[in-house]
Short mmCIF file of C-alpha atoms in Angstrom, two decimals:
data_model
loop_
_atom_site.label_atom_id
_atom_site.label_comp_id
_atom_site.label_asym_id
_atom_site.label_seq_id
_atom_site.Cartn_x
_atom_site.Cartn_y
_atom_site.Cartn_z
CA MET A 809 21.08 46.73 163.73
CA LYS A 810 20.01 50.36 163.84
CA GLU A 811 18.66 49.88 167.36
CA LYS A 812 21.99 48.41 168.43
CA LEU A 813 23.92 51.32 166.96
CA LYS A 814 21.65 53.77 168.74
CA GLY A 815 22.24 51.93 172.03
CA CYS A 816 26.00 52.11 171.51
CA LEU A 817 25.88 55.85 170.79
CA ARG A 818 23.78 56.36 173.90
CA GLN A 819 26.33 54.43 175.98
CA LEU A 820 29.11 56.58 174.54
CA GLY A 821 27.26 59.76 175.41
CA GLU A 822 26.68 58.54 178.94
CA GLY A 823 30.34 57.63 179.47
CA LEU A 824 31.59 60.89 178.03
CA PHE A 825 29.16 63.39 179.51
CA SER A 826 26.08 62.56 181.58
CA ASN A 827 27.83 59.80 183.55
CA ASN A 828 31.45 60.93 183.24
CA PRO A 829 33.54 58.78 185.61
CA VAL A 830 35.58 61.68 187.00
CA LEU A 831 33.46 64.81 186.74
CA ILE A 832 30.09 63.26 187.67
CA GLN A 833 30.84 60.00 189.48
CA LEU A 834 34.00 61.35 191.18
CA LEU A 835 35.96 58.11 190.73
CA GLY A 836 39.64 57.55 189.97
CA LEU A 837 40.85 60.75 191.54
CA CYS A 838 44.44 59.70 192.33
CA PRO A 839 45.63 59.44 188.71
CA THR A 840 43.39 62.36 187.74
CA LEU A 841 45.14 64.67 190.17
CA ALA A 842 48.63 63.26 189.66
CA VAL A 843 49.23 62.96 185.92
CA THR A 844 47.44 66.08 184.69
CA THR A 845 50.51 68.34 184.72
CA SER A 846 50.65 68.16 180.91
CA VAL A 847 48.17 67.28 178.17
CA ASN A 848 50.65 64.75 176.78
CA ASN A 849 50.66 62.78 180.05
CA ALA A 850 46.89 63.04 180.33
CA VAL A 851 46.35 61.50 176.89
CA GLY A 852 48.89 58.75 177.64
CA MET A 853 47.22 57.89 180.92
CA GLY A 854 43.76 58.07 179.32
CA LEU A 855 44.76 55.70 176.52
CA ALA A 856 46.39 53.24 178.93
CA ALA A 857 43.32 53.19 181.18
CA THR A 858 40.97 52.87 178.18
CA ALA A 859 42.92 49.88 176.86
CA VAL A 860 42.80 48.18 180.25
CA LEU A 861 39.09 48.97 180.65
CA ILE A 862 38.11 47.54 177.26
CA CYS A 863 40.13 44.33 177.76
CA SER A 864 39.07 43.77 181.37
CA ASN A 865 35.41 44.48 180.60
CA LEU A 866 35.51 42.03 177.69
CA PHE A 867 37.09 39.22 179.70
CA ILE A 868 35.01 39.73 182.81
CA SER A 869 31.88 39.74 180.66
CA LEU A 870 32.93 36.52 178.92
CA LEU A 871 33.77 34.85 182.24
CA ARG A 872 30.79 36.21 184.16
CA ARG A 873 29.02 32.83 184.30
CA PHE A 874 32.12 30.99 185.53
CA ILE A 875 33.32 33.29 188.32
CA PRO A 876 31.79 32.32 191.70
CA ARG A 877 30.09 35.24 193.41
CA GLN A 878 32.08 35.02 196.66
CA VAL A 879 35.50 35.47 195.06
CA ARG A 880 34.46 37.74 192.21
CA ILE A 881 36.35 40.83 193.39
CA ALA A 882 39.60 38.89 193.73
CA ALA A 883 39.04 37.37 190.28
CA TYR A 884 38.40 40.81 188.78
CA ILE A 885 41.56 42.20 190.36
CA VAL A 886 43.66 39.36 188.92
CA ILE A 887 42.19 39.89 185.43
CA ILE A 888 42.69 43.66 185.64
CA SER A 889 46.25 43.41 186.95
CA GLY A 890 47.13 41.01 184.14
CA PHE A 891 46.12 43.59 181.56
CA VAL A 892 47.78 46.40 183.49
CA THR A 893 51.05 44.47 183.49
CA SER A 894 50.76 43.98 179.70
CA VAL A 895 50.12 47.68 179.17
CA GLU A 896 53.03 48.53 181.47
CA LEU A 897 55.45 46.30 179.55
CA LEU A 898 54.23 47.62 176.17
CA MET A 899 54.64 51.18 177.36
CA LYS A 900 58.15 50.53 178.68
CA ALA A 901 59.08 49.04 175.30
CA TYR A 902 57.53 51.59 172.94
CA PHE A 903 56.99 54.83 174.91
CA PRO A 904 59.80 54.96 177.49
CA ALA A 905 59.54 58.74 177.96
CA LEU A 906 55.82 58.55 178.73
CA ASP A 907 56.43 55.60 181.03
CA ARG A 908 58.94 57.66 183.01
CA ALA A 909 56.59 60.64 183.19
CA LEU A 910 53.63 58.59 184.46
CA GLY A 911 55.83 56.58 186.81
CA LEU A 912 54.02 54.36 189.27
CA PHE A 913 50.61 55.48 188.11
CA ILE A 914 50.68 52.89 185.31
CA PRO A 915 50.87 49.89 187.70
CA LEU A 916 48.48 51.73 190.00
CA ILE A 917 45.76 51.48 187.33
CA VAL A 918 45.12 48.14 189.06
CA VAL A 919 43.55 49.90 192.02
CA ASN A 920 41.78 52.57 189.95
CA CYS A 921 38.21 52.44 191.21
CA ILE A 922 36.77 53.28 187.77
CA ILE A 923 37.87 49.94 186.34
CA LEU A 924 36.66 47.87 189.28
CA ALA A 925 33.41 49.85 189.35
CA ARG A 926 32.70 49.11 185.66
CA ALA A 927 33.56 45.44 186.17
CA GLU A 928 31.20 45.13 189.11
CA ALA A 929 28.39 47.40 187.87
CA PHE A 930 28.38 46.61 184.15
CA ALA A 931 30.60 43.85 182.75
CA SER A 932 29.47 41.25 185.28
CA LYS A 933 25.85 41.68 184.18
CA ASN A 934 26.03 42.37 180.42
CA GLY A 935 27.17 40.69 177.21
CA PRO A 936 30.66 41.06 175.69
CA LEU A 937 29.78 43.60 172.99
CA ALA A 938 27.93 45.96 175.32
CA SER A 939 30.76 45.62 177.85
CA VAL A 940 33.40 46.56 175.28
CA VAL A 941 31.38 49.63 174.28
CA ASP A 942 30.95 50.49 177.95
CA GLY A 943 34.71 50.17 178.50
CA LEU A 944 35.41 52.40 175.52
CA ALA A 945 32.84 55.00 176.62
CA THR A 946 34.05 55.10 180.22
CA GLY A 947 37.70 55.19 179.12
CA LEU A 948 37.07 58.07 176.74
CA GLY A 949 35.13 59.90 179.45
CA PHE A 950 38.10 59.46 181.79
CA MET A 951 40.44 60.75 179.08
CA LEU A 952 38.18 63.74 178.37
CA ALA A 953 38.24 64.74 182.03
CA LEU A 954 42.02 64.27 182.22
CA VAL A 955 42.60 66.38 179.10
CA LEU A 956 40.29 69.14 180.38
CA ILE A 957 42.13 69.37 183.70
CA ALA A 958 45.54 69.04 182.06
CA SER A 959 44.75 71.80 179.53
CA VAL A 960 43.95 74.24 182.32
CA ARG A 961 47.01 73.25 184.33
CA GLU A 962 49.46 73.20 181.43
CA ILE A 963 48.28 76.45 179.83
CA LEU A 964 48.19 78.41 183.08
CA GLY A 965 51.08 76.67 184.81
CA ALA A 966 53.60 76.40 181.98
CA GLY A 967 52.15 78.56 179.20
CA THR A 968 52.27 75.64 176.77
CA PHE A 969 49.87 73.17 175.17
CA TRP A 970 51.22 69.72 174.27
CA GLY A 971 54.70 71.19 174.83
CA MET A 972 54.22 74.06 172.37
CA PRO A 973 54.59 77.57 173.81
CA LEU A 974 51.37 79.55 173.43
CA PHE A 975 52.33 82.98 174.66
CA GLY A 976 55.23 85.31 173.95
CA GLU A 977 58.40 85.69 175.97
CA GLY A 978 56.79 88.09 178.43
CA PHE A 979 54.35 85.50 179.82
CA LYS A 980 55.02 84.54 183.43
CA PRO A 981 53.38 81.14 184.13
CA ALA A 982 51.58 80.58 187.43
CA ILE A 983 53.63 77.65 188.72
CA ILE A 984 51.03 76.96 191.41
CA PHE A 985 48.93 75.15 188.79
CA LEU A 986 51.67 72.58 188.28
CA LEU A 987 52.05 72.03 192.03
CA PRO A 988 49.82 69.52 193.86
CA SER A 989 47.60 72.26 195.27
CA GLY A 990 46.89 73.45 191.72
CA ALA A 991 45.55 69.98 190.89
CA PHE A 992 43.04 70.08 193.75
CA LEU A 993 41.99 73.65 192.96
CA THR A 994 41.57 73.06 189.21
CA LEU A 995 39.49 69.93 189.74
CA GLY A 996 37.42 71.71 192.40
CA PHE A 997 36.58 74.60 190.09
CA LEU A 998 35.87 72.28 187.14
CA ILE A 999 33.44 70.17 189.16
CA ALA A 1000 31.82 73.36 190.46
CA GLY A 1001 31.34 74.37 186.80
CA VAL A 1002 29.78 70.99 186.00
CA GLN A 1003 27.46 71.31 189.01
CA LYS A 1004 26.49 74.81 187.84
CA ILE A 1005 25.51 73.43 184.42
CA CYS A 1006 23.54 70.60 186.05
CA ASN A 1007 21.79 73.09 188.35
CA ILE A 1008 20.79 75.32 185.44
CA ARG A 1009 19.46 72.31 183.53
CA ASP A 1010 17.50 71.03 186.51
CA ASP A 1011 16.01 74.45 187.19
CA ARG A 1012 14.94 74.84 183.58
CA ARG A 1013 13.34 71.41 183.64
CA LYS A 1014 11.43 72.25 186.77
CA LEU A 1015 10.18 75.48 185.21
CA GLU A 1016 9.13 73.91 181.94
CA GLY A 1017 8.00 70.63 183.46
CA THR A 1018 9.55 68.73 180.56
CA ASP A 1019 10.23 65.03 180.44
CA PRO A 1020 13.87 64.49 181.53
CA GLU A 1021 14.24 61.48 179.20
CA LYS A 1022 13.41 63.55 176.09
CA GLU A 1023 15.79 66.29 177.07
CA GLU A 1024 18.58 63.77 177.57
CA LEU A 1025 18.29 62.70 173.93
CA ALA A 1026 18.05 66.22 172.60
CA MET B 97 71.57 52.44 205.23
CA SER B 98 72.48 53.81 208.63
CA PHE B 99 70.01 54.60 211.38
CA THR B 100 70.11 58.35 210.69
CA ASP B 101 69.42 57.73 206.99
CA VAL B 102 66.35 55.73 207.90
CA LEU B 103 65.17 58.45 210.28
CA LEU B 104 65.60 61.10 207.58
CA LEU B 105 63.79 58.87 205.10
CA MET B 106 60.89 58.57 207.53
CA PHE B 107 60.80 62.30 208.21
CA GLY B 108 60.75 62.96 204.48
CA ALA B 109 57.97 60.44 203.91
CA VAL B 110 55.75 62.02 206.58
CA LEU B 111 56.14 65.69 205.68
CA VAL B 112 58.19 66.52 202.57
CA GLU B 113 56.89 63.78 200.30
CA ASN B 114 53.53 63.38 201.95
CA PHE B 115 51.62 60.62 200.17
CA ILE B 116 48.50 62.73 199.68
CA PHE B 117 49.82 66.22 199.14
CA SER B 118 52.85 65.53 197.02
CA LYS B 119 52.34 62.09 195.46
CA PHE B 120 48.53 61.79 195.33
CA TYR B 121 48.54 58.17 196.56
CA GLY B 122 45.39 57.37 198.49
CA CYS B 123 43.28 60.35 197.46
CA CYS B 124 40.05 58.32 197.25
CA PRO B 125 39.84 57.47 200.98
CA PHE B 126 41.32 60.89 201.77
CA LEU B 127 38.35 62.60 200.13
CA GLY B 128 35.83 59.84 200.90
CA VAL B 129 36.21 59.05 204.61
CA SER B 130 37.31 62.40 206.01
CA GLU B 131 33.98 63.76 207.15
CA LYS B 132 34.65 63.29 210.85
CA PRO B 133 38.00 63.34 212.66
CA ALA B 134 37.17 60.12 214.53
CA THR B 135 36.47 58.08 211.39
CA ALA B 136 39.48 59.65 209.70
CA LEU B 137 41.68 58.53 212.58
CA GLY B 138 40.21 55.00 212.33
CA MET B 139 40.97 54.86 208.64
CA GLY B 140 44.47 56.22 209.22
CA MET B 141 45.18 53.60 211.88
CA ALA B 142 43.91 50.79 209.67
CA VAL B 143 46.06 52.00 206.76
CA THR B 144 49.12 52.31 209.01
CA PHE B 145 48.62 48.79 210.28
CA VAL B 146 48.18 47.25 206.82
CA MET B 147 50.85 49.32 205.09
CA THR B 148 53.58 48.47 207.61
CA ILE B 149 52.88 44.74 207.37
CA SER B 150 52.39 44.77 203.60
CA SER B 151 55.69 46.61 203.09
CA ALA B 152 57.44 43.77 204.88
CA ALA B 153 55.47 41.04 203.09
CA THR B 154 55.86 42.46 199.58
CA TRP B 155 59.59 43.04 200.13
CA ALA B 156 60.05 39.43 201.22
CA VAL B 157 58.04 38.03 198.32
CA TYR B 158 59.86 40.18 195.76
CA TYR B 159 63.41 39.44 196.89
CA LEU B 160 62.92 35.86 198.08
CA ILE B 161 60.55 34.50 195.41
CA LEU B 162 60.12 36.72 192.36
CA GLU B 163 63.73 37.83 191.88
CA PRO B 164 65.42 34.41 192.17
CA LEU B 165 62.90 33.04 189.65
CA GLY B 166 63.28 36.03 187.29
CA LEU B 167 59.58 36.89 187.56
CA GLN B 168 59.98 40.60 188.43
CA TYR B 169 57.42 41.59 185.81
CA LEU B 170 54.72 39.81 187.84
CA LYS B 171 55.20 42.17 190.78
CA THR B 172 52.00 44.18 190.29
CA ILE B 173 49.83 41.05 190.21
CA ALA B 174 51.72 39.44 193.08
CA PHE B 175 51.60 42.57 195.26
CA ILE B 176 47.89 43.24 194.83
CA LEU B 177 47.13 39.60 195.68
CA ILE B 178 49.38 39.76 198.74
CA ILE B 179 47.68 42.95 199.89
CA ALA B 180 44.19 41.53 199.33
CA ALA B 181 45.07 38.30 201.18
CA LEU B 182 46.79 40.23 203.96
CA VAL B 183 43.79 42.49 204.50
CA GLN B 184 41.55 39.42 204.69
CA LEU B 185 43.93 37.68 207.14
CA ILE B 186 44.27 40.74 209.34
CA GLU B 187 40.50 41.08 209.40
CA MET B 188 40.04 37.46 210.47
CA PHE B 189 42.86 37.67 213.04
CA LEU B 190 41.52 40.86 214.60
CA ARG B 191 37.96 39.55 214.75
CA ARG B 192 39.15 36.44 216.59
CA PHE B 193 41.83 37.83 218.92
CA VAL B 194 41.49 41.61 219.26
CA PRO B 195 37.75 42.28 219.00
CA ALA B 196 38.10 45.82 220.37
CA LEU B 197 40.48 46.85 217.59
CA TYR B 198 38.32 44.99 215.06
CA ALA B 199 35.29 46.97 216.14
CA ALA B 200 37.27 50.18 215.69
CA LEU B 201 38.86 49.36 212.32
CA GLY B 202 36.43 46.77 210.99
CA ILE B 203 34.52 48.71 208.36
CA TYR B 204 37.64 50.39 206.97
CA LEU B 205 39.68 47.25 206.44
CA PRO B 206 38.04 45.97 203.22
CA LEU B 207 38.41 49.44 201.68
CA ILE B 208 42.18 49.29 202.08
CA THR B 209 42.70 46.66 199.38
CA THR B 210 41.88 49.22 196.72
CA ASN B 211 43.74 52.05 198.44
CA CYS B 212 46.51 52.95 196.04
CA ALA B 213 48.71 54.16 198.91
CA VAL B 214 49.33 50.57 200.02
CA LEU B 215 50.27 49.27 196.58
CA GLY B 216 52.10 52.54 195.92
CA ALA B 217 54.32 52.16 198.98
CA ALA B 218 55.14 48.55 198.05
CA LEU B 219 56.13 49.59 194.52
CA VAL B 220 58.17 52.61 195.70
CA ASN B 221 60.14 50.31 198.03
CA ILE B 222 61.12 48.10 195.09
CA GLN B 223 61.73 51.00 192.70
CA LYS B 224 64.05 52.78 195.12
CA GLY B 225 65.77 49.53 196.10
CA TYR B 226 65.29 49.94 199.86
CA GLY B 227 66.48 47.17 202.17
CA PHE B 228 64.09 45.29 204.45
CA GLY B 229 64.37 47.65 207.44
CA ALA B 230 64.13 50.76 205.29
CA SER B 231 61.11 49.34 203.43
CA VAL B 232 59.19 48.71 206.63
CA ALA B 233 60.20 52.11 208.01
CA TYR B 234 59.16 53.82 204.77
CA GLY B 235 55.79 52.03 204.70
CA PHE B 236 55.12 52.97 208.31
CA ALA B 237 56.19 56.60 207.86
CA ALA B 238 54.26 57.08 204.64
CA ALA B 239 51.15 55.73 206.37
CA LEU B 240 51.77 58.12 209.27
CA GLY B 241 51.88 60.95 206.74
CA PHE B 242 48.59 59.71 205.29
CA THR B 243 47.03 59.61 208.77
CA LEU B 244 48.30 63.11 209.55
CA ALA B 245 46.85 64.46 206.32
CA ILE B 246 43.45 62.79 206.64
CA VAL B 247 43.00 63.78 210.31
CA ILE B 248 43.94 67.42 209.68
CA PHE B 249 41.63 67.47 206.67
CA ALA B 250 38.75 65.97 208.65
CA GLY B 251 39.18 68.81 211.14
CA VAL B 252 38.93 71.30 208.29
CA ARG B 253 35.85 69.61 206.86
CA VAL B 254 34.00 69.79 210.16
CA ARG B 255 34.31 73.57 209.90
CA LEU B 256 33.19 73.51 206.26
CA GLN B 257 29.79 72.18 207.31
CA PHE B 258 28.97 75.61 208.69
CA ALA B 259 30.01 77.40 205.52
CA ASP B 260 27.45 78.73 203.08
CA PRO B 261 29.08 78.59 199.64
CA PRO B 262 27.43 79.32 196.28
CA ARG B 263 25.17 76.46 195.22
CA ALA B 264 27.54 75.15 192.54
CA PHE B 265 30.36 74.80 195.07
CA ARG B 266 28.36 72.82 197.62
CA GLY B 267 29.72 69.39 198.49
CA PHE B 268 32.63 68.05 196.55
CA PRO B 269 34.06 71.19 194.88
CA LEU B 270 34.41 72.98 198.21
CA THR B 271 36.09 69.89 199.68
CA LEU B 272 38.59 69.83 196.82
CA ILE B 273 39.38 73.51 197.16
CA ALA B 274 39.96 73.08 200.89
CA ALA B 275 42.29 70.19 200.06
CA GLY B 276 44.09 72.46 197.59
CA LEU B 277 44.69 75.08 200.27
CA LEU B 278 45.94 72.43 202.67
CA ALA B 279 48.26 71.10 199.95
CA MET B 280 49.59 74.62 199.53
CA ALA B 281 50.49 74.65 203.21
CA PHE B 282 52.19 71.27 202.89
CA SER B 283 54.18 72.39 199.85
CA GLY B 284 55.99 74.68 202.28
CA PHE B 285 57.79 71.54 203.52
CA ALA B 286 59.17 70.95 200.03
CA GLY B 287 61.98 73.38 200.76
CA ILE B 288 63.38 71.10 203.47
CA ARG B 289 66.34 69.17 202.11
CA PHE B 290 69.06 67.26 203.89
#
């Protein structure tokens, strides 16, 4: 039991940080760039994608012995789009404002490469429980990246956080951060920061000659 | 919709509401296959081909099958299946009858199924309620805008190979920042209104 829990925590850590779908694997960039104009939208998109990821990972893992190899991608897409449609309808019913803000990017979760990548790389080879944890970890990692980018863009571009004004009247927001070019620039600088951290870590490891596995756990 | 309306719609789709720089549809291939102008052009042509045909096919399926049966909520599932089947069909057709074009587009075709620009265009057509002609025109023009963006960007990236940025910016971050600057240039078109 304890071993299992440790494995789950490790999976979570990988999804959130060391194997973050956006900042490290560079997947799912369309929604990342598009919906991060406010933290509110980022959390909504992150939750929607996490829900779809958990459900699709669970079902694909349960069906992995029954889906023929040749048509597996088509089968995955049908399963994923089924869940995306459910999420879309639920969102329209209960969060109409969020649905309007995210627009077409809710149905476009179907073609989000993160979800298909997890289905192909993880859920089709592992049991249901591990797949659900993997879906949760990857989804939360996606949300973390979205919230990070959205915080930068909302604070600098609108001077607010979750809609609440942060600065006094005199603050002039830099609208460029809300424009499409701001999305590319913010993500570029964030990934550069991540690469800087990775570089420092790698250099230190080389100097000390430590075991990378041990450092990962620490 | 009159002919001028359709022309203005197309002009808007290519420049003002460029799929990459204002809507962010199709960013994955835009950043992934834009290392050389020649491959970028191949990808752009393949997307144009598929998007024009899929705009027509999804419009027909939505208004002739889904709407009469009251199954509008199935449109996402139906559209992605149509696009996947269409890409497969086009691939088979080209391999059999137009081998030269197949050799040029071949490797890019399977990637198009998961290109959100194609599904995005199909969904925009339904959302905005365009007629058949306008849908096809919009799909074609949006794909042209995508091609324009990816080819220009590939030209920029060729130059980037000679740059010597700080180590942390090497690779992807520099690419994104270049895309940001290009997007800034494209946002100049946003002022154009008719």
